[in-house]
GROMACS .gro file of C-alpha atoms in nm:
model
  412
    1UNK     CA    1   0.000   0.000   0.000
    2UNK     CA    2   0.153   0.324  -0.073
    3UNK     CA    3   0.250   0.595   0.177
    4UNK     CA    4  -0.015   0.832   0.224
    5UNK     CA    5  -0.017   1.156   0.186
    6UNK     CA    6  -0.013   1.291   0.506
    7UNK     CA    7  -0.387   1.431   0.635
    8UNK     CA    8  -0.244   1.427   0.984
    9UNK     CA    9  -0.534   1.462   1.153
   10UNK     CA   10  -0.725   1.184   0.970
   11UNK     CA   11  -0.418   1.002   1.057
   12UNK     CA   12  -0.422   1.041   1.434
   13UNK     CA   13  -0.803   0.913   1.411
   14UNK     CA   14  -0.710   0.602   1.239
   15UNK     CA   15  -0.424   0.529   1.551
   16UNK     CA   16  -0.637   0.675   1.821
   17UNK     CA   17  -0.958   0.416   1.643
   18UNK     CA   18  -0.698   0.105   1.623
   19UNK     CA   19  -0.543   0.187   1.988
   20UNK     CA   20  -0.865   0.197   2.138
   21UNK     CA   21  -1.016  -0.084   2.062
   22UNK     CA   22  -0.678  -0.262   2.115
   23UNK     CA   23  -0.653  -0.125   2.502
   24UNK     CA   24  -1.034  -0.273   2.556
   25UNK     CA   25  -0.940  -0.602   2.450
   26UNK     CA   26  -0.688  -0.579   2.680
   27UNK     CA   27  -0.912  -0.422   2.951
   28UNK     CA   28  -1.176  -0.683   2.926
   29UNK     CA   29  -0.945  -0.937   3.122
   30UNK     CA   30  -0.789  -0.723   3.368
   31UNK     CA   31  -1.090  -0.815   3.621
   32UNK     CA   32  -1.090  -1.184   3.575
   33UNK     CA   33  -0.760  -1.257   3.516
   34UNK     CA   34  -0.707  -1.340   3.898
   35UNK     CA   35  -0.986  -1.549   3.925
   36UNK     CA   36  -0.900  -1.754   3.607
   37UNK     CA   37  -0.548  -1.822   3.785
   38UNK     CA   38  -0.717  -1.937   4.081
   39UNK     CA   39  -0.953  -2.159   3.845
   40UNK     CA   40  -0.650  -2.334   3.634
   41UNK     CA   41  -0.461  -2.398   3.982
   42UNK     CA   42  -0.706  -2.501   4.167
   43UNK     CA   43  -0.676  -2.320   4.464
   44UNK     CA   44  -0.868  -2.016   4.607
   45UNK     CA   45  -0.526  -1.844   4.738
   46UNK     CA   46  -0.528  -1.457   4.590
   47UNK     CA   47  -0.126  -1.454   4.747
   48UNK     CA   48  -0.044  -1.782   4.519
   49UNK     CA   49  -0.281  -1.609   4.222
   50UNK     CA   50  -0.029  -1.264   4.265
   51UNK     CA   51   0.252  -1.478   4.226
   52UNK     CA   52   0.173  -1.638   3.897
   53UNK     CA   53   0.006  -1.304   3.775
   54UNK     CA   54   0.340  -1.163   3.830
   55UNK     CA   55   0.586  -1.415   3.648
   56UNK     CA   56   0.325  -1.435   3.340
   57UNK     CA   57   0.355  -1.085   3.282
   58UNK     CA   58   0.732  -1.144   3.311
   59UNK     CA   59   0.676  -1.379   3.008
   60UNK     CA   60   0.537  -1.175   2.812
   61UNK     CA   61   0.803  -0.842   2.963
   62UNK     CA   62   1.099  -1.102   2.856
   63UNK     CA   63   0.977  -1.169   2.458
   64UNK     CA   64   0.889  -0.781   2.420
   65UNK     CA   65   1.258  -0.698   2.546
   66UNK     CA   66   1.379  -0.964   2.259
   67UNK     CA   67   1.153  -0.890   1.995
   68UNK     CA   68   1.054  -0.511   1.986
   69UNK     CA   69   1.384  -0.346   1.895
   70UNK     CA   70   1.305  -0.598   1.561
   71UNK     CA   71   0.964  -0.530   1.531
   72UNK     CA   72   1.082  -0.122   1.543
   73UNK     CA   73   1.393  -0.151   1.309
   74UNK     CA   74   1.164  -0.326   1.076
   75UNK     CA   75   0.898  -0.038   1.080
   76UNK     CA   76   1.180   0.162   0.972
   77UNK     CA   77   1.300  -0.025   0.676
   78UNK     CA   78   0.920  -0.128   0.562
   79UNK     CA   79   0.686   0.100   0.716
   80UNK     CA   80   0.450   0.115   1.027
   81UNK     CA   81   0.158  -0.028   0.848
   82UNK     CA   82   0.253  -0.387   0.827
   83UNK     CA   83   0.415  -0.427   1.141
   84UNK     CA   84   0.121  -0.280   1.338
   85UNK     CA   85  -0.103  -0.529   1.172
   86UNK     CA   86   0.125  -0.822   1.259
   87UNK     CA   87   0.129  -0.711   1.599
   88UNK     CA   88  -0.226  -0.689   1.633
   89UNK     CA   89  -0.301  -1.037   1.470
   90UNK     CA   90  -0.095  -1.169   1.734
   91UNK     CA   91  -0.275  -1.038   2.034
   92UNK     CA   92  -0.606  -1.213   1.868
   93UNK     CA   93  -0.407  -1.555   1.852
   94UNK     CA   94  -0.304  -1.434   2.262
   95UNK     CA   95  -0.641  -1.421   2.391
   96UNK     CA   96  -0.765  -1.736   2.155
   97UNK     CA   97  -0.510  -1.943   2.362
   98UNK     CA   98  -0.599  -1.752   2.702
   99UNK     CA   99  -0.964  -1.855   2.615
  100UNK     CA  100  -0.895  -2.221   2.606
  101UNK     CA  101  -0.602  -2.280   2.874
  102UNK     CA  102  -0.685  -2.601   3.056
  103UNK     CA  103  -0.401  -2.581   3.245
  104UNK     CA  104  -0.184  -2.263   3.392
  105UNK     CA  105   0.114  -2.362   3.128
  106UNK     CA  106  -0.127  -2.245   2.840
  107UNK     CA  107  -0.144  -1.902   2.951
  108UNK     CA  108   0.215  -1.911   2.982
  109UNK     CA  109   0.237  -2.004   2.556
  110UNK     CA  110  -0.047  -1.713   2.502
  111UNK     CA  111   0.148  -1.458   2.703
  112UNK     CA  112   0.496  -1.586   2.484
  113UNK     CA  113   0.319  -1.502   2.192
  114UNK     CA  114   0.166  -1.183   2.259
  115UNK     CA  115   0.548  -1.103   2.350
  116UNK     CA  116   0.679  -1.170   2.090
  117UNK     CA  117   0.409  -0.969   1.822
  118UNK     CA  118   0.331  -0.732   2.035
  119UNK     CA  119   0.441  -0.346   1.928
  120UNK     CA  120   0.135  -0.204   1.882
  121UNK     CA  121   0.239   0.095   2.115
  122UNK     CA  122   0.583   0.104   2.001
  123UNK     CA  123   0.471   0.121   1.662
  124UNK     CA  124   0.189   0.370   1.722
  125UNK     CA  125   0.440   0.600   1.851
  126UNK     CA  126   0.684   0.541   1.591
  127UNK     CA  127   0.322   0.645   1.354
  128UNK     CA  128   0.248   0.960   1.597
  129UNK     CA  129   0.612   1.084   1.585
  130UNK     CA  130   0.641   1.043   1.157
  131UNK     CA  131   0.349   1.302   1.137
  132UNK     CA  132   0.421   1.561   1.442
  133UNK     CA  133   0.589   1.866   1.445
  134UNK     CA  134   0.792   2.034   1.771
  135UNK     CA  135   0.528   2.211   1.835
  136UNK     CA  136   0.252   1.936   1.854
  137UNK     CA  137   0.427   1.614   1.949
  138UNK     CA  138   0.360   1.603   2.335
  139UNK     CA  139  -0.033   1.680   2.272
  140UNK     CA  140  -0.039   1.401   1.965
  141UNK     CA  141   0.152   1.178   2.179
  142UNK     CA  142  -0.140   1.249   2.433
  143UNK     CA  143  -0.387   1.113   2.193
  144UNK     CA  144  -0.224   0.761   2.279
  145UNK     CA  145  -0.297   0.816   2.617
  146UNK     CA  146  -0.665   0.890   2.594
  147UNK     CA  147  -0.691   0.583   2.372
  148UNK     CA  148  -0.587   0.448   2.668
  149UNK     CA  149  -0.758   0.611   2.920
  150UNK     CA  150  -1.097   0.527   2.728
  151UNK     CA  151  -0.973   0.183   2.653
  152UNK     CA  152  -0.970   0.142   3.034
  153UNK     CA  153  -1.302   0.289   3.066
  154UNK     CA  154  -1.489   0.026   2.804
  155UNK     CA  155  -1.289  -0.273   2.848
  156UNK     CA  156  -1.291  -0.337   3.257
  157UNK     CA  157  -1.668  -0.173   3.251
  158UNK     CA  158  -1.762  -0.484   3.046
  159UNK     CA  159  -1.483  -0.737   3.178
  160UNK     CA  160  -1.606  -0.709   3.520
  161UNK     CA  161  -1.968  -0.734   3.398
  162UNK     CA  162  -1.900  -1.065   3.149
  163UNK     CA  163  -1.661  -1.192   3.451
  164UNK     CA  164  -1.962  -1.239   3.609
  165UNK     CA  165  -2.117  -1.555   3.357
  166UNK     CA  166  -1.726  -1.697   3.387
  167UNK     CA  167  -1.370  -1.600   3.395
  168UNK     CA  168  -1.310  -1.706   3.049
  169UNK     CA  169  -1.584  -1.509   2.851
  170UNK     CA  170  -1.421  -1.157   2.870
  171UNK     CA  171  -1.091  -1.347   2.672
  172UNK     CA  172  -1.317  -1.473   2.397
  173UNK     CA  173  -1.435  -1.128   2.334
  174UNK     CA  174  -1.116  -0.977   2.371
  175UNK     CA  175  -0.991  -1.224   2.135
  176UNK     CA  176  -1.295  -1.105   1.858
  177UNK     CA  177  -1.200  -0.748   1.931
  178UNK     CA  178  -0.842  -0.804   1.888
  179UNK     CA  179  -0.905  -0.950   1.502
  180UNK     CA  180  -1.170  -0.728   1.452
  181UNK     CA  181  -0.914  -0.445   1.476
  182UNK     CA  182  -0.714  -0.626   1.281
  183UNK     CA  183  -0.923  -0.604   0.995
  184UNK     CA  184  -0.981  -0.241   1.030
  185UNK     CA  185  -0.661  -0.168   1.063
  186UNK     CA  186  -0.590  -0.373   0.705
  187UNK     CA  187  -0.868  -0.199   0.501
  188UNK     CA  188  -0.829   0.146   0.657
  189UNK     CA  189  -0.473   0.268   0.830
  190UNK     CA  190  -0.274   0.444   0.607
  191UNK     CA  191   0.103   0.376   0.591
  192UNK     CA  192   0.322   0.701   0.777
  193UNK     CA  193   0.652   0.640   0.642
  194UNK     CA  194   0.746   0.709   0.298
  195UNK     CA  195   1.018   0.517   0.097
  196UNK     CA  196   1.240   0.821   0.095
  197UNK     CA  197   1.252   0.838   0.519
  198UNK     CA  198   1.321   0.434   0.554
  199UNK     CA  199   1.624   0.275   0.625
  200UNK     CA  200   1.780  -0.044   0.578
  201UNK     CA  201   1.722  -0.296   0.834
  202UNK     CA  202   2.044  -0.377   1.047
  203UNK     CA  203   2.072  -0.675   1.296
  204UNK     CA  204   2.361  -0.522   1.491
  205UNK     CA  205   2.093  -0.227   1.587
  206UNK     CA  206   1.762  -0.454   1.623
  207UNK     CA  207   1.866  -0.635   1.929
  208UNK     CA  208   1.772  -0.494   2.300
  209UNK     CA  209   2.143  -0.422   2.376
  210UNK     CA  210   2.218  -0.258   2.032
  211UNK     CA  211   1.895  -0.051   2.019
  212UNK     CA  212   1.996   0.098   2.343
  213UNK     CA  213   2.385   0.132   2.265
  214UNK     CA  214   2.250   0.333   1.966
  215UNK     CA  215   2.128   0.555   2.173
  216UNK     CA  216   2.464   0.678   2.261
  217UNK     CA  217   2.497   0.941   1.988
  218UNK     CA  218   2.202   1.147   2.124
  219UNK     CA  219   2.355   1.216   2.483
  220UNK     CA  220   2.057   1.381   2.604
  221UNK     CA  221   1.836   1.110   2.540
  222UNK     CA  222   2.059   0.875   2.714
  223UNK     CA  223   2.053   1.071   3.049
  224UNK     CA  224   1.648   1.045   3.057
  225UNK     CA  225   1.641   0.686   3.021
  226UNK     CA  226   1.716   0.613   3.397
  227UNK     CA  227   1.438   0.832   3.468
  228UNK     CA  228   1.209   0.636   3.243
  229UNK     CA  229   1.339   0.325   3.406
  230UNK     CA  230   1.257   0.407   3.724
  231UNK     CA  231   0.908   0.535   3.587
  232UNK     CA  232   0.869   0.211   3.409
  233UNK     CA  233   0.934   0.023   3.766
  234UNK     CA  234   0.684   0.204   3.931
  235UNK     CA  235   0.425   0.188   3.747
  236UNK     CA  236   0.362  -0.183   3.795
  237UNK     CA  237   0.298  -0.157   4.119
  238UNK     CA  238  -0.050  -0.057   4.005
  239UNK     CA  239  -0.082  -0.203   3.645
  240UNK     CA  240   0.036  -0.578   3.809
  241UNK     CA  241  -0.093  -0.534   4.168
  242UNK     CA  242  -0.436  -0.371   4.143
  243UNK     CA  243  -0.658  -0.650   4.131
  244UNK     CA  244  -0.449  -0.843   4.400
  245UNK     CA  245  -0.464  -0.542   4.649
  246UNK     CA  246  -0.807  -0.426   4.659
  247UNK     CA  247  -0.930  -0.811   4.666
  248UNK     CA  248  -0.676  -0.884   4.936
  249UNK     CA  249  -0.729  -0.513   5.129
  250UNK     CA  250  -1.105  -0.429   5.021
  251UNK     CA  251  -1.263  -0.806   4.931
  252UNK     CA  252  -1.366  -0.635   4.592
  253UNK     CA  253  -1.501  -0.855   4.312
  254UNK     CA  254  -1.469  -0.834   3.960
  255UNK     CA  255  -1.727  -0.628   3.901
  256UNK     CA  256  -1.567  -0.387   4.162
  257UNK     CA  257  -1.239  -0.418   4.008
  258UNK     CA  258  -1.364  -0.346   3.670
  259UNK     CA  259  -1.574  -0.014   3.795
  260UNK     CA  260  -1.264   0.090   3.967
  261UNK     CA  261  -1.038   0.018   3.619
  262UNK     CA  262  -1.297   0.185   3.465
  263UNK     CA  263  -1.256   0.542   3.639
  264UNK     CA  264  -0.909   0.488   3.603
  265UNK     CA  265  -0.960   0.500   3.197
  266UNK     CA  266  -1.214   0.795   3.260
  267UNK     CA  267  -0.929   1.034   3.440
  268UNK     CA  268  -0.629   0.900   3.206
  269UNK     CA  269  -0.865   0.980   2.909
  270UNK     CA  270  -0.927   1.352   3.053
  271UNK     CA  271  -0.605   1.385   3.096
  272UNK     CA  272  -0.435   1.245   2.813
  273UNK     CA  273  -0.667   1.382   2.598
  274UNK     CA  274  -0.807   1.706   2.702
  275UNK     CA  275  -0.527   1.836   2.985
  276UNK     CA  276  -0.251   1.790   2.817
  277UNK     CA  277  -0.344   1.995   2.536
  278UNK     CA  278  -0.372   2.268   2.761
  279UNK     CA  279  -0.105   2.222   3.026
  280UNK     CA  280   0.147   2.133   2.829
  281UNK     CA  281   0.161   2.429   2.594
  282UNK     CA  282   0.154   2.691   2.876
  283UNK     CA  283   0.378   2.465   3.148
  284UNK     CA  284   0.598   2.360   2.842
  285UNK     CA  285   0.751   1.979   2.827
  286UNK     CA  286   1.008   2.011   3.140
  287UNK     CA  287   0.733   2.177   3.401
  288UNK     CA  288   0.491   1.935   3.307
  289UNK     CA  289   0.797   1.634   3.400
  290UNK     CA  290   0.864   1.770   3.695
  291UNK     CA  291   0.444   1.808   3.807
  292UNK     CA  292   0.337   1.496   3.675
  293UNK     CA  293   0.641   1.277   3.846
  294UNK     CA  294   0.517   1.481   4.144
  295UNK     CA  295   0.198   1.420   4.127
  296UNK     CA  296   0.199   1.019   4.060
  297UNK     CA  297   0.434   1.009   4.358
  298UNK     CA  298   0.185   1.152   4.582
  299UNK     CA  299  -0.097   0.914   4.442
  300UNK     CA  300   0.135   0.628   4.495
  301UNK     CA  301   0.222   0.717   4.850
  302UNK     CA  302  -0.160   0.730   4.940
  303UNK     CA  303  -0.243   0.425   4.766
  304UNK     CA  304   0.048   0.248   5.041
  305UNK     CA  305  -0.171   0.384   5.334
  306UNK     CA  306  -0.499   0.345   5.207
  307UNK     CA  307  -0.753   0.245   5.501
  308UNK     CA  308  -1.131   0.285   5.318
  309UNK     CA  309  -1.236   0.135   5.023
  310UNK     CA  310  -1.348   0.490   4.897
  311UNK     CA  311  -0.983   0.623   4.943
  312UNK     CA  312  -0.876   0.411   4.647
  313UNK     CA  313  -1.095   0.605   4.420
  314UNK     CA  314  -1.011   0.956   4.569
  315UNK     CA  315  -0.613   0.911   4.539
  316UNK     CA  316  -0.656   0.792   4.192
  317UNK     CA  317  -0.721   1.167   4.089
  318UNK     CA  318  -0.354   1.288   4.241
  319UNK     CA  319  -0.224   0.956   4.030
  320UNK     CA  320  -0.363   1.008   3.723
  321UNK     CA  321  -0.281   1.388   3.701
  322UNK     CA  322   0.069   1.245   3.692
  323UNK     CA  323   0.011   1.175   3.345
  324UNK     CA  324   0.058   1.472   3.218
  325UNK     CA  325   0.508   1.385   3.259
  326UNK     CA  326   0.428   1.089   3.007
  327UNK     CA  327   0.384   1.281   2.661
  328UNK     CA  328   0.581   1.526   2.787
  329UNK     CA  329   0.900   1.315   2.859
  330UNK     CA  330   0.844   1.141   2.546
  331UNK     CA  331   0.828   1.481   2.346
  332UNK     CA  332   1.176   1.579   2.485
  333UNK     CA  333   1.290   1.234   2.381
  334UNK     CA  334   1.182   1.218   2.044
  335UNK     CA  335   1.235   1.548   1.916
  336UNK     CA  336   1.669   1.483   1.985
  337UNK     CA  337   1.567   1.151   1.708
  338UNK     CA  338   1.533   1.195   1.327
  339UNK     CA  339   1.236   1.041   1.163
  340UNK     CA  340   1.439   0.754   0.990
  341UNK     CA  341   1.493   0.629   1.347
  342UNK     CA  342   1.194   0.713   1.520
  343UNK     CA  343   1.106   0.322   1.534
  344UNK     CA  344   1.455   0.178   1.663
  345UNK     CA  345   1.359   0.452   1.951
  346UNK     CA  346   1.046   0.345   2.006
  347UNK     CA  347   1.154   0.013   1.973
  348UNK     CA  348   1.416   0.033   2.225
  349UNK     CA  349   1.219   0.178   2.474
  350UNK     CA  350   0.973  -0.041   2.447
  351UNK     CA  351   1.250  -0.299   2.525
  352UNK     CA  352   1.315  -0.094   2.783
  353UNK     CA  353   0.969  -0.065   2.905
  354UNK     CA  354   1.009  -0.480   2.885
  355UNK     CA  355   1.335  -0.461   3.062
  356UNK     CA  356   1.113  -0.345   3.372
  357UNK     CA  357   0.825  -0.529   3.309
  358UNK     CA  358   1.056  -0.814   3.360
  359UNK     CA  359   1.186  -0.711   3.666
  360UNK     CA  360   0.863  -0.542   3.785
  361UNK     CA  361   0.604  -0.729   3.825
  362UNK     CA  362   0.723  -1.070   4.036
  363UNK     CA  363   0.923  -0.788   4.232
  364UNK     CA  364   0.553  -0.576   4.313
  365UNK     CA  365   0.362  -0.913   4.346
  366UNK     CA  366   0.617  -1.105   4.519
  367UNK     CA  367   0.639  -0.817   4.787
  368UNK     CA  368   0.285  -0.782   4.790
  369UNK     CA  369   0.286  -1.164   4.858
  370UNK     CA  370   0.522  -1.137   5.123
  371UNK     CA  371   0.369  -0.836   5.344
  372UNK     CA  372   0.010  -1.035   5.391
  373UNK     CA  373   0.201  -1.415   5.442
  374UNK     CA  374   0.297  -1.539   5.742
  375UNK     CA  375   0.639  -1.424   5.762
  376UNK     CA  376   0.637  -1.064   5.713
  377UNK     CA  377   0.742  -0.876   5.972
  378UNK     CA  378   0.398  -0.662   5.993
  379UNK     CA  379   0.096  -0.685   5.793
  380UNK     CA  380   0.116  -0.404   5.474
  381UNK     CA  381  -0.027  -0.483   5.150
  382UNK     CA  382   0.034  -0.137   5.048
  383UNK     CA  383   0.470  -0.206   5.092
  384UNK     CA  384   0.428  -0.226   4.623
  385UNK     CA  385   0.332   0.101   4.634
  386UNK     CA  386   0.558   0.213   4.865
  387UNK     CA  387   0.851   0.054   4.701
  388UNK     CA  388   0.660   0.271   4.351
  389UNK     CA  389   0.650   0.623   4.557
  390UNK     CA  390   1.009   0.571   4.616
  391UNK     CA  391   1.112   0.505   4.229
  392UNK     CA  392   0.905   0.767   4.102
  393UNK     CA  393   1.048   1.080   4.368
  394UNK     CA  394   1.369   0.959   4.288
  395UNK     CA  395   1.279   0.985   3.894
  396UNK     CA  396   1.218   1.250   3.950
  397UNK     CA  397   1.505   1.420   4.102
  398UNK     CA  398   1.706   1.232   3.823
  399UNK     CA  399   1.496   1.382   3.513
  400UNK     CA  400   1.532   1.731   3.731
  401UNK     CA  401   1.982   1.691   3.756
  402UNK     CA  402   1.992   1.538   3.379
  403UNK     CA  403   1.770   1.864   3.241
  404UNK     CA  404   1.960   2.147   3.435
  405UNK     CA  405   2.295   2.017   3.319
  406UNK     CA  406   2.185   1.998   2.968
  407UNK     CA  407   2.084   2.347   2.995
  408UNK     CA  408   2.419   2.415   3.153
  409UNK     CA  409   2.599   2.251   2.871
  410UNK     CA  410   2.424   2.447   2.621
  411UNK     CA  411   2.465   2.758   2.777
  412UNK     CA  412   2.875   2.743   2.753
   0.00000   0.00000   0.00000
């Protein structure tokens, strides 16, 4: 299909239509995903259910890490269009096999695959960046966000609802949205790149360590990355410890789990799609770092030493106003890229996102696990978030040194 010619709004619709549906799909199984463990191993223990929850996101963390700095450098040399596609025919063939696990292994193969195909994220932003200018690439980068944010609004909403007639029916839509996508995505997103912006394909640069090496020869995005990191880290203490929490803390079901996922999506949607357009341009990209990272640290920190159910829901607001650092941080990072390399960025920090995600989640779970057994010290199912507040101040303070001296360097 050729390149289009760039209508870049009509082009930020197709991504935002593509990314939304994919986040539902993805959102429908968030509430039962728990109780599904517990099904396939046979035991009605939520601290053994963390446990597993934890290492099969690791799975899938550990193939992203391999596979998305090849997934990115092949965007470059043959466009975003096909490898989007692939990536979202592979989440269908996820959720087919999450649909059907008779035993806990199974879910293990799905999560391998979805691994391995999935960049639709790291390919979207590869899309976003192709058609933004300086002056609108933290808003357009927003837009990914609100798909998001209303993602997480639809698909938990309905999860926890179909959770209730059995654990496995919100996978077997999710698995019908995933292809349906799919096929819109074939028949209507346009391709981004144009022959004359590719590249060839290089194996010493589509590998985790070589994507990030490359890196090297923009110095200023190499100092941000250990902020990311440590963002990256945090973060799963919510995205892999929410369910397990409020069940273990709260006794919420699935339907309570999806309503709360679902106001999650309704204040990352505001923000990523309405506040940032208006923040950002009068804070500018830095301000809005250093406010966000502030702000999810405080959510974070109230999460820890939550005592009402109702708190949960109030401290999300502090949390989710943190979002406005994402796009930002990600502006200031791809504007020091050209546009022939836009995907081995996105690609490597999606391996970096990985890199976390492989560390992150049995660390958040396994502590989780720890603080409500029998041998913790004290009883504190909060000590994930905790751990979280402490990465994301300290991100803070990193992006804050790494910033200033930049500015100092230029200055001389």
């Amino acid at each position: 299909m050729k390149s289009m010619p760039v209508n870049r709004k009509a082009a930020i619709g197709f991504i935002f239509v593509t990314l939304l549906i994919d986040v539902t799909g993805f959102g429908l199984i968030i509430p039962v995903m728990p109780k599904l463990i517990e099904q396939l191993l046979g035991v009605s223990d939520i601290s053994k259910a963390s446990q597993y929850g934890g290492w099969l996101t690791f799975a899938y963390a550990f193939m992203q890490f391999i596979f998305a700095p090849v997934l990115g450098n092949l965007s470059d040399k043959y466009g975003r269009r096909p490898v989007l596609l692939f990536s979202l025919f592979g989440f269908g063939i996820d959720y087919l096999f999450l649909s059907f696990a008779p035993s806990i292994w199974w879910l293990f193969v799905g999560r391998l695959i979805a691994g391995i195909t999935g960049a639709s994220f790291t390919t979207a932003s590869a899309y976003i960046a192709d058609i933004s200018t300086n002056e609108n690439r933290a808003q357009n980068f927003g837009m990914i966000g609100a798909a998001f944010g209303l993602g997480f609004i639809i698909g938990p909403l309905i999860g926890g609802l179909l959770g209730e007639l059995g654990p496995r029916v919100p996978f077997i839509v999710a698995a019908a949205l995933a292809l349906t996508n799919w096929l819109y995505g074939y028949f209507v997103l346009p391709e981004s790149l144009d022959a004359a912006h590719r590249r060839p394909f290089e194996w010493r640069r589509a590998n985790p360590v070589g994507s990030l090496l490359a890196l090297r020869k923009y110095p200023q995005v190499g100092g941000l990355i250990m902020s990311l990191t440590l963002v990256y880290l945090a973060a799963h203490a919510v995205q892999s410890n929410w369910s397990f929490f409020n069940i273990e803390k709260f006794k919420w079901s699935p339907k309570m789990i999806g309503i709360s996922l679902g106001v999650v999506g309704l204040l990352v949607g505001a923000v990523q799609g309405g506040l940032v357009r208006v923040v950002n341009p009068k804070l500018g990209n830095e301000k809005s770092v250093y406010m966000g990272l502030g702000l999810y640290s405080l959510g974070l920190l109230l999460f820890a030493f939550a005592t009402q159910s109702w708190m949960m829901f109030v401290f999300l607001i502090p949390y989710c106003l943190g979002g406005i650092a994402g796009p930002a941080l990600q502006s200031i990072i791809s504007g020091h890229v050209p546009r022939n390399e836009q995907g081995e960025l996105q690609g490597a920090l999606t391996s970096l996102m990985s890199a976390t995600a492989i560390v992150g989640p049995p660390l958040m779970t396994n502590l989780f696990a720890y603080f409500i057994g029998p041998k913790a010290p004290f009883y504190f199912p909060g000590a994930s978030f905790f751990l979280a507040f402490i990465f994301m101040l300290a991100s803070a303070i990193w992006a804050y040194y790494v910033l200033r001296t930049e500015h100092a360097t230029e200055k001389k």
